[in-house]
PDB file of C-alpha atoms in Angstrom:
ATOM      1  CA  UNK L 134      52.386 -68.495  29.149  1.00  0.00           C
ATOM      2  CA  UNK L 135      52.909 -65.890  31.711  1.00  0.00           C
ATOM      3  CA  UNK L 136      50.228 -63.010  32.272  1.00  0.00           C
ATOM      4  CA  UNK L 137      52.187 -60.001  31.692  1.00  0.00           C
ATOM      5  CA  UNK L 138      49.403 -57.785  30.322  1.00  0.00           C
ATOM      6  CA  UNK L 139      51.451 -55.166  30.221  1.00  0.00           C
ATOM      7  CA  UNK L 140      53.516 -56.769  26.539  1.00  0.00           C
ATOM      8  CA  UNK L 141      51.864 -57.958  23.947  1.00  0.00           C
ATOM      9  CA  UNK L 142      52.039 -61.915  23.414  1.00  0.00           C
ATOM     10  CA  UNK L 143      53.812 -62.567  19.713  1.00  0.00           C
ATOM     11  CA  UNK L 144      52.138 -64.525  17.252  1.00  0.00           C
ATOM     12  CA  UNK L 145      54.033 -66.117  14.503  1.00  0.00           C
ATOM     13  CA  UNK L 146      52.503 -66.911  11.387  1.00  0.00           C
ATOM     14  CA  UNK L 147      54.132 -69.809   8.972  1.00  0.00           C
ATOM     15  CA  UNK L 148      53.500 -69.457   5.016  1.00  0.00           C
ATOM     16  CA  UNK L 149      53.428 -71.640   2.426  1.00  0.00           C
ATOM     17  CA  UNK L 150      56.271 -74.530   1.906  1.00  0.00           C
ATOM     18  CA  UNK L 151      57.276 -74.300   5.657  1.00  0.00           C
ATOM     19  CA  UNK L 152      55.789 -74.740   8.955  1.00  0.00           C
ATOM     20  CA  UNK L 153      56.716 -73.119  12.460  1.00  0.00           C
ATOM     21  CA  UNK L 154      60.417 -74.346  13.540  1.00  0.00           C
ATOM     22  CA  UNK L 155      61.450 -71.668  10.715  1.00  0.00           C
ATOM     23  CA  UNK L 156      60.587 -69.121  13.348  1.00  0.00           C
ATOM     24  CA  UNK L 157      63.200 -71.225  15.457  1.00  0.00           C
ATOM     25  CA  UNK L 158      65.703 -68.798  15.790  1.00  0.00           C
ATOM     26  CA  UNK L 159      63.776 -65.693  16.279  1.00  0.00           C
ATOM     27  CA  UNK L 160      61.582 -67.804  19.014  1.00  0.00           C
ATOM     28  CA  UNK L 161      64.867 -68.163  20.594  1.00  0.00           C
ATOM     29  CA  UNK L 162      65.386 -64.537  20.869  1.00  0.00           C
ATOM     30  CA  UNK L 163      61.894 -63.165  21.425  1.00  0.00           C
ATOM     31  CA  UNK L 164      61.820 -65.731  24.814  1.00  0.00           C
ATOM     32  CA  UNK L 165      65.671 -64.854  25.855  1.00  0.00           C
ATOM     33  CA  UNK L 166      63.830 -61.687  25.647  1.00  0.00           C
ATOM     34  CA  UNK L 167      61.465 -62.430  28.098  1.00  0.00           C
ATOM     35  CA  UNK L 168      58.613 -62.112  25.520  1.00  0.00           C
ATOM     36  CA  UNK L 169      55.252 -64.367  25.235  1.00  0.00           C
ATOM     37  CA  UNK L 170      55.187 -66.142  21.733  1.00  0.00           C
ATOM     38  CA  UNK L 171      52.781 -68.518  20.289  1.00  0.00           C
ATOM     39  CA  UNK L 172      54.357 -70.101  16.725  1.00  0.00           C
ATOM     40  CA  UNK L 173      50.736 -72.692  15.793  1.00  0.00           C
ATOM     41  CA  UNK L 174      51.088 -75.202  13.041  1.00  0.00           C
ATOM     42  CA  UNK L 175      48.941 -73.691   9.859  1.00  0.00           C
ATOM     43  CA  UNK L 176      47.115 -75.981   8.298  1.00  0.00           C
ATOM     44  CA  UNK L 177      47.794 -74.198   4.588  1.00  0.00           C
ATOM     45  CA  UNK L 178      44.575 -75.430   2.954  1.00  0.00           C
ATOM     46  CA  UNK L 179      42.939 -72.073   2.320  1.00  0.00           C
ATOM     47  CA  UNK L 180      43.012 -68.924   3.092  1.00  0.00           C
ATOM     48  CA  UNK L 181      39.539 -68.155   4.523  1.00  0.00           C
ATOM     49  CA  UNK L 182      39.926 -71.850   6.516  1.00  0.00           C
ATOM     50  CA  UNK L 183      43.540 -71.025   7.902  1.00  0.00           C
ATOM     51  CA  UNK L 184      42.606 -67.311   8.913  1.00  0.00           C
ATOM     52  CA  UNK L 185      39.800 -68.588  11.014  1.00  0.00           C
ATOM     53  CA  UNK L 186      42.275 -71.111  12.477  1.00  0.00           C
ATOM     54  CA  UNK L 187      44.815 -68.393  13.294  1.00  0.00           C
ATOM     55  CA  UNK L 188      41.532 -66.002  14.090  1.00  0.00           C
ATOM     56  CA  UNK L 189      40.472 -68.949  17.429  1.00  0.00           C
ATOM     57  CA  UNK L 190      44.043 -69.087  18.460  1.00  0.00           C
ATOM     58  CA  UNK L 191      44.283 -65.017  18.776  1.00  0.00           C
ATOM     59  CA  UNK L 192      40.627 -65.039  20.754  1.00  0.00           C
ATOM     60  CA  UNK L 193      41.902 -67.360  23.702  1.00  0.00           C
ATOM     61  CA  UNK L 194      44.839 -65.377  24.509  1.00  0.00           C
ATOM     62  CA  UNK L 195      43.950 -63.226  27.313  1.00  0.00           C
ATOM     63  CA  UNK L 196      45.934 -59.926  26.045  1.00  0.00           C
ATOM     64  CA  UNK L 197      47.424 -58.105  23.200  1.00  0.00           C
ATOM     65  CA  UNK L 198      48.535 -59.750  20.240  1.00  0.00           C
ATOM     66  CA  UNK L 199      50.793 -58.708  17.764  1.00  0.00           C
ATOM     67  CA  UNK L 200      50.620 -61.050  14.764  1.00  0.00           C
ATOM     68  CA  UNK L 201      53.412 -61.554  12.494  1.00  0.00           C
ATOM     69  CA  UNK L 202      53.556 -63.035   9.208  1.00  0.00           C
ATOM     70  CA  UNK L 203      56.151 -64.618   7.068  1.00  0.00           C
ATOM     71  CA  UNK L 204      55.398 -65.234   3.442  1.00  0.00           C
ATOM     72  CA  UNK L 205      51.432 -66.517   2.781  1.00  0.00           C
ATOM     73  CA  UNK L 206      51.135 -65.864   6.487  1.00  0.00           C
ATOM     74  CA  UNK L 207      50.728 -62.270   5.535  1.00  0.00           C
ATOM     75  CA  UNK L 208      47.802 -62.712   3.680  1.00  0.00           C
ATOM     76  CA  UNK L 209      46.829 -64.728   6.755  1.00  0.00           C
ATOM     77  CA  UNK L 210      47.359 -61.612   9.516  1.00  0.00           C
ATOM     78  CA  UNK L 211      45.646 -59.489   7.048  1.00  0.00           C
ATOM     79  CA  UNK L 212      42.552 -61.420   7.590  1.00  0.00           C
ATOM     80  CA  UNK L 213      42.688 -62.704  11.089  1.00  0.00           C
ATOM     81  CA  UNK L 214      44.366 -59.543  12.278  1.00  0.00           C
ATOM     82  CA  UNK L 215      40.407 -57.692  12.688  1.00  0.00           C
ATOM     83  CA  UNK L 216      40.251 -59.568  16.422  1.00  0.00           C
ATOM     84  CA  UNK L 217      39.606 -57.717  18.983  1.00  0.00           C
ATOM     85  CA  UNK L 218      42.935 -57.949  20.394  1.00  0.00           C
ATOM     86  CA  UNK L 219      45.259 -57.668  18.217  1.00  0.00           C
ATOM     87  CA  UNK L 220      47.337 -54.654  18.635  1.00  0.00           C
ATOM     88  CA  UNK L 221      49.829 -54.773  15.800  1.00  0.00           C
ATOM     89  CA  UNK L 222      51.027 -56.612  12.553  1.00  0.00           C
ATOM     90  CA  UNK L 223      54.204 -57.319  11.266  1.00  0.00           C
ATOM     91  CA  UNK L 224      54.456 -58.645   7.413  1.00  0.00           C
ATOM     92  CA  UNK L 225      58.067 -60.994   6.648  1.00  0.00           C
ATOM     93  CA  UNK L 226      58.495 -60.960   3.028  1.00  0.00           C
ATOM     94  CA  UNK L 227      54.833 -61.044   3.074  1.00  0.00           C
ATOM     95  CA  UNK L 228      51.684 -60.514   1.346  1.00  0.00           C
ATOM     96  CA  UNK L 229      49.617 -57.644   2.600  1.00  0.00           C
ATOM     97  CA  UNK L 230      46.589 -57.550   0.315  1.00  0.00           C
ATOM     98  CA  UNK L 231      43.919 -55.509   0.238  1.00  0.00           C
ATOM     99  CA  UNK L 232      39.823 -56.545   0.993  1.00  0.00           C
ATOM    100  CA  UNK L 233      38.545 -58.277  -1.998  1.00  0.00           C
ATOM    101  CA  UNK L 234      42.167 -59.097  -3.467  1.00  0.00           C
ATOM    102  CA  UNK L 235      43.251 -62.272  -3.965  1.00  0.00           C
ATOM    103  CA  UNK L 236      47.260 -63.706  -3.700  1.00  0.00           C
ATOM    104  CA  UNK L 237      46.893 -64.516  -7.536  1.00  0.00           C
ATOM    105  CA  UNK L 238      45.861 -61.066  -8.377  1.00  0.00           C
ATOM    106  CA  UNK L 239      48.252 -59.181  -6.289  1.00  0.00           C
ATOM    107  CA  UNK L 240      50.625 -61.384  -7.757  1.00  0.00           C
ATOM    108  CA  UNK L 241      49.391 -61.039 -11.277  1.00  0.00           C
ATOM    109  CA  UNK L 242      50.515 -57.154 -10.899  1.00  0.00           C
ATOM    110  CA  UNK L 243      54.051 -57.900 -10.996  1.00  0.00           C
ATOM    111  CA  UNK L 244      56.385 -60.113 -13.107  1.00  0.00           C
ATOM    112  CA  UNK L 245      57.020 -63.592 -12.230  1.00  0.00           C
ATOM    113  CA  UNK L 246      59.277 -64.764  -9.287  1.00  0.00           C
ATOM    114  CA  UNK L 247      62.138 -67.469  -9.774  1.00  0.00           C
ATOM    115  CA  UNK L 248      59.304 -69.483  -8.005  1.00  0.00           C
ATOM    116  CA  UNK L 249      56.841 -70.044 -10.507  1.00  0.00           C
ATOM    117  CA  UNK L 250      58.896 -71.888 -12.606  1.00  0.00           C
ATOM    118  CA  UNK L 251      59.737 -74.328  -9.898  1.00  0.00           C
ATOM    119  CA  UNK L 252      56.252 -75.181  -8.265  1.00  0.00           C
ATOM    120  CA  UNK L 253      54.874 -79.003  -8.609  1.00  0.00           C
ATOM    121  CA  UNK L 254      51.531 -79.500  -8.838  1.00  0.00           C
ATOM    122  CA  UNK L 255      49.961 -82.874  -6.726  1.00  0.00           C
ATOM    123  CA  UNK L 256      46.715 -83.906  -6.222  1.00  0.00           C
ATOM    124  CA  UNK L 257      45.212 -85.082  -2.240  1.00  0.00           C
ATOM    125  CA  UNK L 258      42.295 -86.218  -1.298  1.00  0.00           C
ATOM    126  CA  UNK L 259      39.496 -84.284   0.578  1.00  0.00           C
ATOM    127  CA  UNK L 260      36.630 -86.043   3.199  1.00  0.00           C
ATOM    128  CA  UNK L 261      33.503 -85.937   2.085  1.00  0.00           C
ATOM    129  CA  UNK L 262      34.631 -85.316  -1.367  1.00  0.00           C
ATOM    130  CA  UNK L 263      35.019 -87.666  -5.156  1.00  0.00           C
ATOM    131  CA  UNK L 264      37.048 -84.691  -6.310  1.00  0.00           C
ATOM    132  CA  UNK L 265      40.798 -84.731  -5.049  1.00  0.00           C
ATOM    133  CA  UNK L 266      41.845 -80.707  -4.043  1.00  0.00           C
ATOM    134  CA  UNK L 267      45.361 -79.475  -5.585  1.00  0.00           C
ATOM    135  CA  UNK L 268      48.224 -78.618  -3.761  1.00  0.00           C
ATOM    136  CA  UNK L 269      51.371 -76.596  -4.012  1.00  0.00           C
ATOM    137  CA  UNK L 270      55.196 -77.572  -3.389  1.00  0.00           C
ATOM    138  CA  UNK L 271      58.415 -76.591  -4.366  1.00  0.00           C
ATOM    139  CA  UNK L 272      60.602 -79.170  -6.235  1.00  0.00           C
ATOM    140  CA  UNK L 273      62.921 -80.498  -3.601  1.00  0.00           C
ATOM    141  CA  UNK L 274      65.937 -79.565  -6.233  1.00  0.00           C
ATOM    142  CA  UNK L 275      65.141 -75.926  -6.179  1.00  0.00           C
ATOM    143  CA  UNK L 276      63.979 -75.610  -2.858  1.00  0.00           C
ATOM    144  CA  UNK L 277      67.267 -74.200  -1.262  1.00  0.00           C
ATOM    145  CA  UNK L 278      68.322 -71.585  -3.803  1.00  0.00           C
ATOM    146  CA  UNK L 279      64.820 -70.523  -4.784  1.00  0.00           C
ATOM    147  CA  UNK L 280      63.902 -69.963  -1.092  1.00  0.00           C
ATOM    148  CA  UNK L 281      66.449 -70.349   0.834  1.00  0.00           C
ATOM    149  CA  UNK L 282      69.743 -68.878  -0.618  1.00  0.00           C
ATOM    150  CA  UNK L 283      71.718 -67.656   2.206  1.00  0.00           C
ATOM    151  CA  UNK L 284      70.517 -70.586   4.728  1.00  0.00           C
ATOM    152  CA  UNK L 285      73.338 -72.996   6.004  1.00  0.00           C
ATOM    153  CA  UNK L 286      72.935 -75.821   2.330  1.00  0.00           C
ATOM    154  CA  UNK L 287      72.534 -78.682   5.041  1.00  0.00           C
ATOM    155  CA  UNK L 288      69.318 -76.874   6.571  1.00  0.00           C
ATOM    156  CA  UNK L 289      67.706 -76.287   3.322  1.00  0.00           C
ATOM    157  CA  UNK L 290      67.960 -79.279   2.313  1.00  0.00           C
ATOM    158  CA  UNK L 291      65.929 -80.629   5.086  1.00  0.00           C
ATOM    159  CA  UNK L 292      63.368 -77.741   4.911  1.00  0.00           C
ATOM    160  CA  UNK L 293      63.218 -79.102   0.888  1.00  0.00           C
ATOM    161  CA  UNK L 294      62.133 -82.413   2.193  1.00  0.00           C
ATOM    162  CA  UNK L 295      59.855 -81.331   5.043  1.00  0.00           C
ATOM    163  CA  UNK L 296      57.474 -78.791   3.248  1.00  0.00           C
ATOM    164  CA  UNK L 297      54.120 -77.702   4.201  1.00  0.00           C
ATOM    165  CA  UNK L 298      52.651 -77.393   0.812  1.00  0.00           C
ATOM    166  CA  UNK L 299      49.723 -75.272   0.423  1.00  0.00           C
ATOM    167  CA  UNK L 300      46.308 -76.201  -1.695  1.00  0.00           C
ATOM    168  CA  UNK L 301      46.228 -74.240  -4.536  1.00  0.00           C
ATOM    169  CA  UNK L 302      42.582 -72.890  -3.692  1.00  0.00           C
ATOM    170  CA  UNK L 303      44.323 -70.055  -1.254  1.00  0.00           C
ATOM    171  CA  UNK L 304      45.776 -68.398  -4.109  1.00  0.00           C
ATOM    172  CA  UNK L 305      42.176 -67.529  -5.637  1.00  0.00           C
ATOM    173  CA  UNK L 306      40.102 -67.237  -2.233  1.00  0.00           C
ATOM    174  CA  UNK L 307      39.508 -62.962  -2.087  1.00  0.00           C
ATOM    175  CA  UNK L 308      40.136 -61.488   1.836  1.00  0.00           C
ATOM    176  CA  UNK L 309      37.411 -60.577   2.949  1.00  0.00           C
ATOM    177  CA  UNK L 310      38.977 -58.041   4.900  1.00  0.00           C
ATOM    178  CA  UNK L 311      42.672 -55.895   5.252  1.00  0.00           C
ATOM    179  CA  UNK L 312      43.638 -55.764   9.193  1.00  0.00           C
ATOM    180  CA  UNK L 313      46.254 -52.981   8.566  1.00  0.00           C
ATOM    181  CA  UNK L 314      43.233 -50.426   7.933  1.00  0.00           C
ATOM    182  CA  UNK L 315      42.794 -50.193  11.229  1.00  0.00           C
ATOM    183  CA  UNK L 316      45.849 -51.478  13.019  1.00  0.00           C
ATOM    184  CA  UNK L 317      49.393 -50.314  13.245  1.00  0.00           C
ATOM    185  CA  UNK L 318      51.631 -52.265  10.528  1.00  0.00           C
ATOM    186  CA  UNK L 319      55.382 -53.041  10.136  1.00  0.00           C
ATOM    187  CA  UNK L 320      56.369 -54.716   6.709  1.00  0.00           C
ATOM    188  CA  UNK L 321      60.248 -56.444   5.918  1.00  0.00           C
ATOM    189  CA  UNK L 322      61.469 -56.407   2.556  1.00  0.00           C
ATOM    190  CA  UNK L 323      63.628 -59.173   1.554  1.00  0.00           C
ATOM    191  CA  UNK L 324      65.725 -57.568  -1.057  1.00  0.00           C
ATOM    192  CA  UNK L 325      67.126 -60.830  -2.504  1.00  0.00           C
ATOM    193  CA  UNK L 326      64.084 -63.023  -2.314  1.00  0.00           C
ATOM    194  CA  UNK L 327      63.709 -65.085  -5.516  1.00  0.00           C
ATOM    195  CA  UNK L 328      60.074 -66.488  -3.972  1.00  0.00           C
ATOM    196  CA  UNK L 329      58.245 -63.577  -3.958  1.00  0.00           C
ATOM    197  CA  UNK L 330      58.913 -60.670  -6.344  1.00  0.00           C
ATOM    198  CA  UNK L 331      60.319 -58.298  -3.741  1.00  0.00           C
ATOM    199  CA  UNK L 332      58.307 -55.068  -5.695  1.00  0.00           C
ATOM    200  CA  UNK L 333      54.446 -57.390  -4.817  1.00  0.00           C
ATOM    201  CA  UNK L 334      56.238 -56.875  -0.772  1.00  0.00           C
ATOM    202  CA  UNK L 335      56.863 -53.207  -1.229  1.00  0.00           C
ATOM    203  CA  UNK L 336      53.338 -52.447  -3.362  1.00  0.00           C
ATOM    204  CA  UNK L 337      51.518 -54.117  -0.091  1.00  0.00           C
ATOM    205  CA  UNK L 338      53.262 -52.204   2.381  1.00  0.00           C
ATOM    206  CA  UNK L 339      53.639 -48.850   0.416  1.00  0.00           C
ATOM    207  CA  UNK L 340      49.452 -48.763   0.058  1.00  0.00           C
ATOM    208  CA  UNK L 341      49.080 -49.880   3.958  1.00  0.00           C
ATOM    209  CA  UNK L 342      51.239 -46.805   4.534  1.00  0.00           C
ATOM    210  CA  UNK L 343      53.005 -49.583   7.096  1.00  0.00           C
ATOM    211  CA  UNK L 344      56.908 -48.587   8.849  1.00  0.00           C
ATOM    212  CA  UNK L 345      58.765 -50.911   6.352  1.00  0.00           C
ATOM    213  CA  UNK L 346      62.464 -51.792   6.139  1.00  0.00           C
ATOM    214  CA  UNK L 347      64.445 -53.531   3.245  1.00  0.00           C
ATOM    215  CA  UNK L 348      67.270 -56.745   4.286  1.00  0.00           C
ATOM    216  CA  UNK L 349      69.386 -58.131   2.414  1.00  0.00           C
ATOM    217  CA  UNK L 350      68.220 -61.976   2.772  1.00  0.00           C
ATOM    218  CA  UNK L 351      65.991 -64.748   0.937  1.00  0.00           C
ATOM    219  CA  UNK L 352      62.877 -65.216   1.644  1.00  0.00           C
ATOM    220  CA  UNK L 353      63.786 -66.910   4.549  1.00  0.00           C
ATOM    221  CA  UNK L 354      65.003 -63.711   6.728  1.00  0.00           C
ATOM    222  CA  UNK L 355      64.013 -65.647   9.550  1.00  0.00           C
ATOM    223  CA  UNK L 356      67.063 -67.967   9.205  1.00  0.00           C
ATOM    224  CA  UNK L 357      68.955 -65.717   7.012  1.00  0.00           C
ATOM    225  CA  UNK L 358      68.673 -62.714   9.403  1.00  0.00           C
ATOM    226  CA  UNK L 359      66.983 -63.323  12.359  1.00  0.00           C
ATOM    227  CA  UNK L 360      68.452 -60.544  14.644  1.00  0.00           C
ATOM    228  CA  UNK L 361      67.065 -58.556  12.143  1.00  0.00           C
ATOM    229  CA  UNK L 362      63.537 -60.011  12.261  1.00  0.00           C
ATOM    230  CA  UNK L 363      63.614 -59.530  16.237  1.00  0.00           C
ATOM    231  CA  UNK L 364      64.481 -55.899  16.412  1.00  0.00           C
ATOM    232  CA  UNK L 365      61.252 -55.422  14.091  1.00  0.00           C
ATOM    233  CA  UNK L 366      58.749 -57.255  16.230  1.00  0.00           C
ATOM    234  CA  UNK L 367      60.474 -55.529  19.132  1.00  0.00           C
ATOM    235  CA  UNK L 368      59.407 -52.113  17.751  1.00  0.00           C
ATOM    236  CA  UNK L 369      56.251 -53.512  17.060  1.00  0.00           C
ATOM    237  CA  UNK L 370      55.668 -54.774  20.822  1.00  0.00           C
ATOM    238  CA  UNK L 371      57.099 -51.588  22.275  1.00  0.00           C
ATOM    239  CA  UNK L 372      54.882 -49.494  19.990  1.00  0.00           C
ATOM    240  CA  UNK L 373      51.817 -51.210  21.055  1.00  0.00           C
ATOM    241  CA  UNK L 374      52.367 -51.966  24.208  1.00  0.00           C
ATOM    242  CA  UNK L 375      51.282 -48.103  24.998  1.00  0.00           C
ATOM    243  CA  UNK L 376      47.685 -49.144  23.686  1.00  0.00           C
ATOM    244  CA  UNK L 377      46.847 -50.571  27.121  1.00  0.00           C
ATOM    245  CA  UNK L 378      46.212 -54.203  27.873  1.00  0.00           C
ATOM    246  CA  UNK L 379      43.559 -55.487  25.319  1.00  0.00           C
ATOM    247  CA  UNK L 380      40.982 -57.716  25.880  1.00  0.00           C
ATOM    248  CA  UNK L 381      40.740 -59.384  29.398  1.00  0.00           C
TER     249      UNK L 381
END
């Protein structure tokens, strides 16, 4: 990682179902860009746990952050987004929910997406513990037009077999805290996602008062558009770069 203090470094933020090589084609861009980008494997088992993950990455880069979040990973930025050094946040079809809300409650607001219907339900076991935990996937057979519509078929079908799932005790687990209160916030609106209601995107961003734009993609814009993706975080890095360097 270079030590341009001078640009924030970009920190991408997996969700649920996926893990970092979805950012693949926007990391491609952001570097060709001459950008700084750290894309960490989340380890999706709750949201307090994978915030605080997130949180320790953040707190040993040197500089500026801005913190991006795809799907889940929203809900993720909102929480780790307080460090010190984060300048900015940008939300990707994402949850931005407010202190004390939960993903099942901000979800509860709105009507159902095409994904509850296709969620699978598995058990796994946890150390120190008699009691399995519950986690979350998305049946393989649904996978690609569920989430990933307008992805090349022979992609989605290996991101269908390759999930991340996520344990079902992040969707009740209350944020303790909502970043974009005091931090500058940029929220994408996938118009044709089919994972997330696109109206629970728009409530989150409307009542953060965040710069949001609506694409036509799936909820994988980051595939499905990704030059569209980049030109957002590149407002975001050029509007916080003017904040000054950040922490030292």
């Amino acid at each position: 990682m270079s030590s341009r203090s001078d640009s924030p470094t970009v920190v991408l933020v997996h969700g649920a179902f996926a893990d970092a090589s979805g950012f693949a084609r926007v990391i491609a861009e952001l570097l060709a860009r001459g950008l700084d980008v750290v894309a960490p494997a989340v380890p999706n088992r709750s949201l307090l746990g994978d915030s605080a993950y997130v949180a320790s990455i953040v707190r040993r880069i040197p500089g500026p952050v801005v913190l991006v979040g795809h799907s889940y990973g929203g809900a993720v930025i909102t929480v780790a987004g307080v460090e010190e050094n984060v300048r900015g946040l940008v939300y990707l079809a994402g949850y931005a929910l407010e202190e004390g809300e939960s993903l099942g409650e901000l979800q509860g607001g709105f009507p159902d997406s095409e994904l509850a219907a296709a969620l699978v339900h598995t058990s796994f076991p946890i150390e120190g513990s008699a009691a399995p935990g519950t986690e979350v996937s998305v049946r393989i057979d649904r996978f690609p037009d569920v989430f990933a519509a307008d992805v090349d078929p022979r992609l989605a079908s290996v991101l269908a077999v390759s999930q991340r799932p996520l344990a079902a005790r992040a969707f009740s687990e209350k944020a303790p805290t909502a970043a974009w209160r005091t931090k500058p916030s940029w929220g994408l609106v996938a118009t044709a996602d089919r994972t997330i209601n696109p109206d629970v995107e728009r409530h989150g961003y409307r009542r953060a008062g965040m710069t949001t734009v609506e694409v036509d993609s799936s909820h994988l814009v980051m595939l499905a558009r990704p030059e569209r993706v980049v030109q957002l975080i590149e407002e975001a890095v050029r509007a916080t770069a003017a904040d000054g360097p950040g922490r030292s």
